[in-house]
PDB file of C-alpha atoms in Angstrom:
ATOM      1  CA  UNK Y1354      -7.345  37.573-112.422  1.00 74.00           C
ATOM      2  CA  UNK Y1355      -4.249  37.590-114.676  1.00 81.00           C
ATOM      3  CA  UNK Y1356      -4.333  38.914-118.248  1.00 88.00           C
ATOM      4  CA  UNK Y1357      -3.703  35.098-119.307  1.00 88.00           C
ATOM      5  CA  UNK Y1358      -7.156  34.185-117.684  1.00 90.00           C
ATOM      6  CA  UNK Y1359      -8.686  36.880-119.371  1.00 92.00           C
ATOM      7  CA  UNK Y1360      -7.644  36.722-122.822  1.00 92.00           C
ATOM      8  CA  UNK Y1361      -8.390  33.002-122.409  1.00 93.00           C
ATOM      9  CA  UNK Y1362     -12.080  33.908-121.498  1.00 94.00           C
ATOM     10  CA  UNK Y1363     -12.583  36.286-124.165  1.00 94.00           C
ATOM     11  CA  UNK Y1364     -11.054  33.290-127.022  1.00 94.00           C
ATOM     12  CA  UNK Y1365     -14.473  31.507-125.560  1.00 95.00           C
ATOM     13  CA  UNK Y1366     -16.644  34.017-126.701  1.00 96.00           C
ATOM     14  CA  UNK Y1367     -15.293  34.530-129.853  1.00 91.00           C
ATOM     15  CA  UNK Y1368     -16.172  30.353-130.300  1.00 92.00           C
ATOM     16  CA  UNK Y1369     -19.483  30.214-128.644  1.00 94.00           C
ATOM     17  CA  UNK Y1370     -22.570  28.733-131.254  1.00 92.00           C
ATOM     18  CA  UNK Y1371     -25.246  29.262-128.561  1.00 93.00           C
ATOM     19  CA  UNK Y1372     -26.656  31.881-125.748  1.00 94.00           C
ATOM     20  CA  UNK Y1373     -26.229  29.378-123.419  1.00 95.00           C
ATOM     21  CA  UNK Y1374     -23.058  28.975-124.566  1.00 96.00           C
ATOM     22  CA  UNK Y1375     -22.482  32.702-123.731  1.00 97.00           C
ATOM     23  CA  UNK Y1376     -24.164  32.838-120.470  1.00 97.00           C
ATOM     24  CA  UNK Y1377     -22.061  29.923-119.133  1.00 97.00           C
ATOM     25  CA  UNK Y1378     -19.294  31.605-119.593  1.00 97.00           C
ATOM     26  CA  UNK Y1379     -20.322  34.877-118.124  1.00 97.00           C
ATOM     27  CA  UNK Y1380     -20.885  32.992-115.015  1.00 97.00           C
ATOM     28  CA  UNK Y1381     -17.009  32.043-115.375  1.00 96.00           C
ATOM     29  CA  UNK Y1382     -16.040  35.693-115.742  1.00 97.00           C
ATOM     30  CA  UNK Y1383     -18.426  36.429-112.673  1.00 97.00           C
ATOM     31  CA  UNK Y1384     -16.198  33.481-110.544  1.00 95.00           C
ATOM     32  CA  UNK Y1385     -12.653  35.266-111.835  1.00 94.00           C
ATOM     33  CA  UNK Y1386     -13.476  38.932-110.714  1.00 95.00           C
ATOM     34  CA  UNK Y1387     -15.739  38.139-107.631  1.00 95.00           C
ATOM     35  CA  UNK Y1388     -18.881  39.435-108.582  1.00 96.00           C
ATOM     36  CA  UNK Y1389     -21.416  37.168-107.997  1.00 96.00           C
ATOM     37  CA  UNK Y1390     -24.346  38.779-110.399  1.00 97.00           C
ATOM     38  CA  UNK Y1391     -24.273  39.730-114.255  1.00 97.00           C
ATOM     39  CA  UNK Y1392     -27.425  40.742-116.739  1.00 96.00           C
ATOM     40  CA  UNK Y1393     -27.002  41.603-120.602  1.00 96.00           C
ATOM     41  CA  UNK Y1394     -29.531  43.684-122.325  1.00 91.00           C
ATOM     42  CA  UNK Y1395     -29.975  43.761-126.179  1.00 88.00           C
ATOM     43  CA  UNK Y1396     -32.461  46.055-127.368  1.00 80.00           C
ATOM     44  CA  UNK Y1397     -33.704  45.572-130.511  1.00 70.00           C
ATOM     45  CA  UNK Y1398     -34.245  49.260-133.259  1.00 61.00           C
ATOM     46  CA  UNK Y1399     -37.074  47.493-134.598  1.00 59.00           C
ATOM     47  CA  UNK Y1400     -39.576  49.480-132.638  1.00 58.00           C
ATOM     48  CA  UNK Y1401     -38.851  53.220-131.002  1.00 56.00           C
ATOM     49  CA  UNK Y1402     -42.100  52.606-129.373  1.00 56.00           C
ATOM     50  CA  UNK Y1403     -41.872  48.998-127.929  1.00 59.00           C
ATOM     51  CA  UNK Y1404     -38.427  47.922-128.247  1.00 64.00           C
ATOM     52  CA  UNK Y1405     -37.685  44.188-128.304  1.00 71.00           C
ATOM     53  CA  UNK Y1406     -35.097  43.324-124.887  1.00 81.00           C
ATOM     54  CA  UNK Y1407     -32.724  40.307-125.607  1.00 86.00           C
ATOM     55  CA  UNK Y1408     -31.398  39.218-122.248  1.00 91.00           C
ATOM     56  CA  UNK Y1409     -28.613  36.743-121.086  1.00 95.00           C
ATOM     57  CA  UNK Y1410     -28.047  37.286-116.870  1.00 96.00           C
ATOM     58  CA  UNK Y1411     -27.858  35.166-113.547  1.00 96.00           C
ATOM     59  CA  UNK Y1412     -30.104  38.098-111.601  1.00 96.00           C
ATOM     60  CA  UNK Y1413     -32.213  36.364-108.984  1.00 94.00           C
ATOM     61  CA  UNK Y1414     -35.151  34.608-110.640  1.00 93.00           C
ATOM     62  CA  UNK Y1415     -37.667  36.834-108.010  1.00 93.00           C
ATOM     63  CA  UNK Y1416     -36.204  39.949-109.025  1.00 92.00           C
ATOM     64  CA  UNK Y1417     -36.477  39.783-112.817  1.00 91.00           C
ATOM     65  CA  UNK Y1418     -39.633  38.469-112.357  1.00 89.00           C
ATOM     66  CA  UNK Y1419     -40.781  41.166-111.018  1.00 88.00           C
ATOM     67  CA  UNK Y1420     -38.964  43.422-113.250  1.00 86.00           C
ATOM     68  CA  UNK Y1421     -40.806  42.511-115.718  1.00 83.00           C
ATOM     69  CA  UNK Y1422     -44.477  41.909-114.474  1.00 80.00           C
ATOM     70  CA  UNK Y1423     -44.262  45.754-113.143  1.00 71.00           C
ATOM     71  CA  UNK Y1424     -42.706  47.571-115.926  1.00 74.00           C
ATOM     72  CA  UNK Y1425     -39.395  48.350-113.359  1.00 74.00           C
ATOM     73  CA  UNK Y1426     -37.373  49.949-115.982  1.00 77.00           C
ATOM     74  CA  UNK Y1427     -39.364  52.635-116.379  1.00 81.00           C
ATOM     75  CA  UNK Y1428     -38.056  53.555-112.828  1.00 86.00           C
ATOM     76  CA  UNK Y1429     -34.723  52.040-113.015  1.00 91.00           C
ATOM     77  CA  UNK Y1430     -31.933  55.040-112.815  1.00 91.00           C
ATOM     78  CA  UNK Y1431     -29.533  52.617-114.449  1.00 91.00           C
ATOM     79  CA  UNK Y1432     -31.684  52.647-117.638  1.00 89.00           C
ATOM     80  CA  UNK Y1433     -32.317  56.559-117.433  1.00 89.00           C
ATOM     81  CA  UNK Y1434     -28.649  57.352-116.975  1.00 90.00           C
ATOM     82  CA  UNK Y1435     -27.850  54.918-120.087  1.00 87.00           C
ATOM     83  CA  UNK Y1436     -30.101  56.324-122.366  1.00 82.00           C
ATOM     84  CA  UNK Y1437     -28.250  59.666-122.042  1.00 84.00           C
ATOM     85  CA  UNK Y1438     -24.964  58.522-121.423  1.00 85.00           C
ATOM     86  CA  UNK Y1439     -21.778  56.722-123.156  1.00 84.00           C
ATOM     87  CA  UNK Y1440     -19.920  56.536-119.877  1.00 91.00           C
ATOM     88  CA  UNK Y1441     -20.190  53.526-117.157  1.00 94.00           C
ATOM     89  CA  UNK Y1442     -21.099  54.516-114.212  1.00 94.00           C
ATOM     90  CA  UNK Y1443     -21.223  52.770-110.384  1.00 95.00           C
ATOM     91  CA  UNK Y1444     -24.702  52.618-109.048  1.00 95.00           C
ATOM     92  CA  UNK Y1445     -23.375  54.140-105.370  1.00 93.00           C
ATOM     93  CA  UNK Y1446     -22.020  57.218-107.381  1.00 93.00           C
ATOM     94  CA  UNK Y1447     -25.115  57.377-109.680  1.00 93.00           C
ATOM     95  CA  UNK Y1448     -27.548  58.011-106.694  1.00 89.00           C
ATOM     96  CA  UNK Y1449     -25.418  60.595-105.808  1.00 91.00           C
ATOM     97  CA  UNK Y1450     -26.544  62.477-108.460  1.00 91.00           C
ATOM     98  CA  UNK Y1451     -29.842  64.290-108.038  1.00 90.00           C
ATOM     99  CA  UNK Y1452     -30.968  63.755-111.544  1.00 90.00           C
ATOM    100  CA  UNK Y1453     -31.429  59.919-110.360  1.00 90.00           C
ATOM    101  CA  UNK Y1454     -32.859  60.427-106.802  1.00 88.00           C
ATOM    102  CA  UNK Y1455     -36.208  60.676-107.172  1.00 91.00           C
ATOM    103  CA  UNK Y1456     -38.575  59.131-105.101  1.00 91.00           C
ATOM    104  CA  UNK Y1457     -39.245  55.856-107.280  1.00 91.00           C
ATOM    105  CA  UNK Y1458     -35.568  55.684-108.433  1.00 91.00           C
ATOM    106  CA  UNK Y1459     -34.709  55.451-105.069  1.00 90.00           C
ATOM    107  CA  UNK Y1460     -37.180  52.631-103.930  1.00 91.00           C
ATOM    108  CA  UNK Y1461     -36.278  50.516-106.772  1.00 92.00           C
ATOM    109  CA  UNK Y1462     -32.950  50.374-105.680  1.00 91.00           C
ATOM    110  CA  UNK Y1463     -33.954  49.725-102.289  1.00 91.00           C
ATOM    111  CA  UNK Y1464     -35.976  47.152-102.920  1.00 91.00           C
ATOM    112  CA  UNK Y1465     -32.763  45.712-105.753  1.00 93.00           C
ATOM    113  CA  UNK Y1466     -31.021  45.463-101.987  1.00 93.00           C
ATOM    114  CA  UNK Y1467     -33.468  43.421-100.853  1.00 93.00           C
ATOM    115  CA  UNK Y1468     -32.612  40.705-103.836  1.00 94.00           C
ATOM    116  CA  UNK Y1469     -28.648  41.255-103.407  1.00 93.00           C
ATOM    117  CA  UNK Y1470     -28.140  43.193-105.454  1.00 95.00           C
ATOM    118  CA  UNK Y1471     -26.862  45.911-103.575  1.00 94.00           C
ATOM    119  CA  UNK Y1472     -24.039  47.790-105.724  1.00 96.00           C
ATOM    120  CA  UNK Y1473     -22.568  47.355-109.035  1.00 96.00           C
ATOM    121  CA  UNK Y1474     -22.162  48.956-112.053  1.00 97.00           C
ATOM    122  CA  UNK Y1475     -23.173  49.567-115.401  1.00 96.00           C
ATOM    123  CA  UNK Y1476     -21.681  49.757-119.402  1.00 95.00           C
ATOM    124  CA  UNK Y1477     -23.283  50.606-122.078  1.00 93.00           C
ATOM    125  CA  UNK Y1478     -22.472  49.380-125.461  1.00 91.00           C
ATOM    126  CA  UNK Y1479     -23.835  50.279-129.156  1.00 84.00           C
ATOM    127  CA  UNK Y1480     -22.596  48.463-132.248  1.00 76.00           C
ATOM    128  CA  UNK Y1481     -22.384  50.233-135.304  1.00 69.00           C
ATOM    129  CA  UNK Y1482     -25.798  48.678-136.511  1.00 64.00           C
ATOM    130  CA  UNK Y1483     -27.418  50.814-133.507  1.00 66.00           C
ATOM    131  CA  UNK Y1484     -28.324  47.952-131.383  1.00 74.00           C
ATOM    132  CA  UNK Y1485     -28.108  49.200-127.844  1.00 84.00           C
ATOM    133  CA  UNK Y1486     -27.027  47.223-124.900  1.00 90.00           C
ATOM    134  CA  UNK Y1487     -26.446  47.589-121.468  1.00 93.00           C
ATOM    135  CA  UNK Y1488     -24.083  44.782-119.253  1.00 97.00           C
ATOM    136  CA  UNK Y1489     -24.204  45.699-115.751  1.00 96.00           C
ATOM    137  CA  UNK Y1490     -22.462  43.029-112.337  1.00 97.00           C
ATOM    138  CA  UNK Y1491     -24.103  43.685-109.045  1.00 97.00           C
ATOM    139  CA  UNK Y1492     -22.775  42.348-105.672  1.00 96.00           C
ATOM    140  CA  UNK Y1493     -24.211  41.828-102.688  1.00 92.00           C
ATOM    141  CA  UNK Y1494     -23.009  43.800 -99.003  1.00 89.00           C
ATOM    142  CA  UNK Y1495     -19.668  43.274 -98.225  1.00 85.00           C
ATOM    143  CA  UNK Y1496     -17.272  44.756 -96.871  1.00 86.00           C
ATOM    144  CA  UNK Y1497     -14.520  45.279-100.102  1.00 93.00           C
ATOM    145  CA  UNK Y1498     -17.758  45.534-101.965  1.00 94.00           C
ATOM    146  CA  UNK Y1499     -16.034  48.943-103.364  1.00 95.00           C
ATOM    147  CA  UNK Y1500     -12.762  47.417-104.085  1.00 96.00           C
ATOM    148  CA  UNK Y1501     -14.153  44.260-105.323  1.00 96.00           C
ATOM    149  CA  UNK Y1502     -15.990  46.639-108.169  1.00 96.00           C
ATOM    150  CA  UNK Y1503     -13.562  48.721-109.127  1.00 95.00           C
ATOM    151  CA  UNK Y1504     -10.521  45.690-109.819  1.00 94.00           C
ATOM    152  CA  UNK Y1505     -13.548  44.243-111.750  1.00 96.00           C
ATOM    153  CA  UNK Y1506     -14.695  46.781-113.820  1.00 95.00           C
ATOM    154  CA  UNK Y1507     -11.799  47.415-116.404  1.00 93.00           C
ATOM    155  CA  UNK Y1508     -12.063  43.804-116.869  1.00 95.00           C
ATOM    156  CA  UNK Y1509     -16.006  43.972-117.363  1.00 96.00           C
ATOM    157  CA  UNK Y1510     -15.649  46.839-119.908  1.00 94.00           C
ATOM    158  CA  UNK Y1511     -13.471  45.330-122.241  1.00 95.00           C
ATOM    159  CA  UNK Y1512     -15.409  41.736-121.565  1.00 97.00           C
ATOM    160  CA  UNK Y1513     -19.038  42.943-122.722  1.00 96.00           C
ATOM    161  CA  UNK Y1514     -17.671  44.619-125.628  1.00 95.00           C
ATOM    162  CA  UNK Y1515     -17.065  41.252-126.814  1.00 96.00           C
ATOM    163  CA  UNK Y1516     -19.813  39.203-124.764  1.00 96.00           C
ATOM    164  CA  UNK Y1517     -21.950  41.961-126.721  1.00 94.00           C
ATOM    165  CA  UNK Y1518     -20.842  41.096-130.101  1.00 92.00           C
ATOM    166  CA  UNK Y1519     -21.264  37.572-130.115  1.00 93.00           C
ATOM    167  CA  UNK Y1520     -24.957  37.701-128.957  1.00 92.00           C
ATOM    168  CA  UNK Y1521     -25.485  40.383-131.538  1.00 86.00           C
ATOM    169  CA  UNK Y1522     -24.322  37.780-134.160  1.00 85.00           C
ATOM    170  CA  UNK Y1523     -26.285  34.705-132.622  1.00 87.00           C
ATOM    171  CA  UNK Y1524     -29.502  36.552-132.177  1.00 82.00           C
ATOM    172  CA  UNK Y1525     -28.705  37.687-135.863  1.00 74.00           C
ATOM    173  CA  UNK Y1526     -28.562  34.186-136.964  1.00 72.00           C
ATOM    174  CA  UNK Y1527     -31.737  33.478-135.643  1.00 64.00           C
ATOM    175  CA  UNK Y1528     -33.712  36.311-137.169  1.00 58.00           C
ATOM    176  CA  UNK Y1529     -32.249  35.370-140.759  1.00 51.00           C
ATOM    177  CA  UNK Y1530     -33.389  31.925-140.307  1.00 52.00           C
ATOM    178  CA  UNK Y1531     -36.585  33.469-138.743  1.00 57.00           C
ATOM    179  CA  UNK Y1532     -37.273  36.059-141.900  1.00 65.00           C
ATOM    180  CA  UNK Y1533     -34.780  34.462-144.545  1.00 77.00           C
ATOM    181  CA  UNK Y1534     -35.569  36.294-147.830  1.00 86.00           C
ATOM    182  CA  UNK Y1535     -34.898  34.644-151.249  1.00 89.00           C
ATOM    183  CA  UNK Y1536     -32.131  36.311-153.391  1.00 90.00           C
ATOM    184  CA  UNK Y1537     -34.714  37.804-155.508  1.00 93.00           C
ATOM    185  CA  UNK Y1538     -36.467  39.483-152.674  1.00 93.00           C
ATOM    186  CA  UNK Y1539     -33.071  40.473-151.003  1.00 90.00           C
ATOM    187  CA  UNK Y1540     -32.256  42.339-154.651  1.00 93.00           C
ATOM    188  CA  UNK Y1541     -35.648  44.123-154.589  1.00 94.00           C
ATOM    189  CA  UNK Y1542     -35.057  45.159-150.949  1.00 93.00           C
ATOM    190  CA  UNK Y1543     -31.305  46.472-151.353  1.00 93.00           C
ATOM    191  CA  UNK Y1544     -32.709  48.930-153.933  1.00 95.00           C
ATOM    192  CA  UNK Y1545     -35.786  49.146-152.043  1.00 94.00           C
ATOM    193  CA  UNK Y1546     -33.462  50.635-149.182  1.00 92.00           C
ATOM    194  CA  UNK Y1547     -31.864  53.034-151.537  1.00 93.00           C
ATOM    195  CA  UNK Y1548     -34.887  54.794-151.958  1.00 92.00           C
ATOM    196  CA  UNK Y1549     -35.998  53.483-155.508  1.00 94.00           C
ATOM    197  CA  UNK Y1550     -39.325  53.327-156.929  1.00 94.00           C
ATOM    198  CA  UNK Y1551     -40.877  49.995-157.890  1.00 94.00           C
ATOM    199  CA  UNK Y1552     -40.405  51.182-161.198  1.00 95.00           C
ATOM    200  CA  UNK Y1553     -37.108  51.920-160.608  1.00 95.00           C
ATOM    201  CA  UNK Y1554     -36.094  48.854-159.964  1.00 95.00           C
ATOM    202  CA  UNK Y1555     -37.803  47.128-162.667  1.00 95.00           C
ATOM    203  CA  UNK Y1556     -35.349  48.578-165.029  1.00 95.00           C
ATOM    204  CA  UNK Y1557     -32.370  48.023-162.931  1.00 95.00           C
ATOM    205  CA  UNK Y1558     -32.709  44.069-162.676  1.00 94.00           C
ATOM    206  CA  UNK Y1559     -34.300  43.871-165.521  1.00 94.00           C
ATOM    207  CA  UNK Y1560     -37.895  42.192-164.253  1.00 95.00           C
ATOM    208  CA  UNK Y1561     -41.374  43.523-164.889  1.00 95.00           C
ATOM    209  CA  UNK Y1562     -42.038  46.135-162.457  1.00 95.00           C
ATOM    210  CA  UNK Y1563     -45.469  44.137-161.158  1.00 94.00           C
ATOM    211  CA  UNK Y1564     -42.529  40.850-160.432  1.00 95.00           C
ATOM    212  CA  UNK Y1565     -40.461  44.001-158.411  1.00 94.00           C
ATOM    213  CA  UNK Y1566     -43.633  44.430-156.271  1.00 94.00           C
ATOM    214  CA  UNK Y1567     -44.639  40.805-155.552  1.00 94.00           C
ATOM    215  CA  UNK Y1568     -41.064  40.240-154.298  1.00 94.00           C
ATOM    216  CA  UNK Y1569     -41.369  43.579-152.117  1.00 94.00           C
ATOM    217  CA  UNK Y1570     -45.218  42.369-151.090  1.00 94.00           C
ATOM    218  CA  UNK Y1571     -43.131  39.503-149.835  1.00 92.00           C
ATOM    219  CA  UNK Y1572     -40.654  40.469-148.008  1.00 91.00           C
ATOM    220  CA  UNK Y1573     -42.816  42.829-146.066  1.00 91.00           C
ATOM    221  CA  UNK Y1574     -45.358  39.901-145.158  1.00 90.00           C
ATOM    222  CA  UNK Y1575     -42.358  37.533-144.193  1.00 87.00           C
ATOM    223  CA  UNK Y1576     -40.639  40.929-141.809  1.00 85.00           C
ATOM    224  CA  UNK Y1577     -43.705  41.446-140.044  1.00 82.00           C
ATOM    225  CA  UNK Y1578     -43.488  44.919-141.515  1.00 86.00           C
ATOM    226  CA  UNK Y1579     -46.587  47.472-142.210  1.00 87.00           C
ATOM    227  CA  UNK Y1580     -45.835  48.683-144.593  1.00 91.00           C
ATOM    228  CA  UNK Y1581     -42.789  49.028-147.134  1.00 91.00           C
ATOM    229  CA  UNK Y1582     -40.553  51.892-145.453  1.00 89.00           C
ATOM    230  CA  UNK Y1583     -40.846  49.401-142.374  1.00 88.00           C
ATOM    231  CA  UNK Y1584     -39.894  46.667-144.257  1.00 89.00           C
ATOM    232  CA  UNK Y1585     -37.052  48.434-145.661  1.00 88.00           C
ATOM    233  CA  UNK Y1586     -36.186  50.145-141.339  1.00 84.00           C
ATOM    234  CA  UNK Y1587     -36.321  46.027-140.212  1.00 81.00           C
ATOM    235  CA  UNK Y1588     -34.079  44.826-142.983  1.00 83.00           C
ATOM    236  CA  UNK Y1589     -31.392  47.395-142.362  1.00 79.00           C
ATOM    237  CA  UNK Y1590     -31.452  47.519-138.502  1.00 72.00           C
ATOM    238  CA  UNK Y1591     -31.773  43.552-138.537  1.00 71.00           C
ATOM    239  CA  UNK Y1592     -28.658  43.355-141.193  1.00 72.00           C
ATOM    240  CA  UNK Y1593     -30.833  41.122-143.533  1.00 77.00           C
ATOM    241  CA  UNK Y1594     -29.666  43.831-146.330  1.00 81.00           C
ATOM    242  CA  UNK Y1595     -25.731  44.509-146.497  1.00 77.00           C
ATOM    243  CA  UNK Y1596     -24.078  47.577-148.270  1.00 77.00           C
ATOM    244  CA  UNK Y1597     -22.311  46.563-151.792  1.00 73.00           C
ATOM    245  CA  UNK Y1598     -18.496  47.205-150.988  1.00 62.00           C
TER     246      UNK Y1598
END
């Protein structure tokens, strides 16, 4: 792949509306640097405990089935490695490590081989939001497997920077639609977020302070929140409430 091709492939993601959109060209970037397999992986900061996974990939149907059904990436050494890393890393030269050898690390990549998904590599990716994401290609056995990997993967780096962006902004899009605030309730939150009492802000927008908490009441109904220092975690991490520069 030239740097023409490439720059021309990155333009498209910049212009994509959709996640299919996205994914159908990820499957173009797979074609130009010969790696047959590609998975994105958006996790969500609304929840440390159960985080939401936003995923875009052409893994084997089977495999991420089962991924999924059996809780695999609690044992995945890809995941372990990312969560303590900023680095990407090749999955042959990860195993290497005995940090990521242990017994059910190592038969969940044996049974990844089974699905052809026998090397690849991994990147992970935070915007400055926090989001998290990992974009990993896997390729099958073959002989320039190695070679194949390493021609693809400065490419790949600089690829799911941007494939990562543009999800972040779709799936964005669809949460504001999902939990669209009215301007009122977006005012009450933004001070909300600044750590003001309901009292507070009463006197800053100049509304009774029992109008301040029906708008908060709101907005923490309509975020699926708990209570209002959730509310005021989801709006931030979400973007619903933007800094006044």
């Amino acid at each position: 792949m030239n740097i023409n091709q490439f720059n021309a492939i990155v333009d498209q993601i910049s212009n994509a509306k959709t996640k299919q959109e996205l994914h159908e060209i990820s499957l173009a970037f797979c074609q130009l640097v010969n790696m047959p397999y590609y998975v994105i992986g958006v996790f969500s900061q609304d929840s440390l405990y159960s985080p939401a996974i936003h995923t875009l990939n052409n893994y084997p149907k089977d495999w991420m089935d089962l991924y999924a059904e059996q809780n695999r990436h609690k044992n995945d050494p890809v995941i372990a490695y990312m969560l303590t890393s900023h680095s990407p890393v090749r999955w042959d030269k990860l195993l290497k490590n005995e940090r990521f050898q242990s017994v059910e690390q190592v038969l969940f990549m044996k049974q990844a081989i089974k699905y052809g998904l026998s090397n690849g590599f991994s990147i992970p990716i935070k915007s400055i939001s926090s989001e998290f994401a990992i974009f990993s290609m896997a390729i099958g056995e073959a002989e320039n497997a190695i070679d194949i990997m390493d021609n693809a993967q400065p490419f790949a780096h600089t690829f799911a920077t941007h494939l990562f962006e543009r999800f972040l902004a779709i799936l964005s899009q669809e949460e504001i639609k999902q939990f669209e605030l009215t301007k009122r309730e977006r005012e009450c939150m933004f001070w909300a977020c600044e750590g003001k009492t309901t009292w507070e802000i009463s006197k800053i927008i100049d509304i009774s302070e029992r109008t301040v908490l029906y708008h908060l009441n709101n907005s923490t109904k309509k975020l699926g929140a708990i209570n209002r220092q959730h509310a005021v975690a989801i709006s931030i991490n979400r973007g619903l409430i933007k800094p006044n520069l």
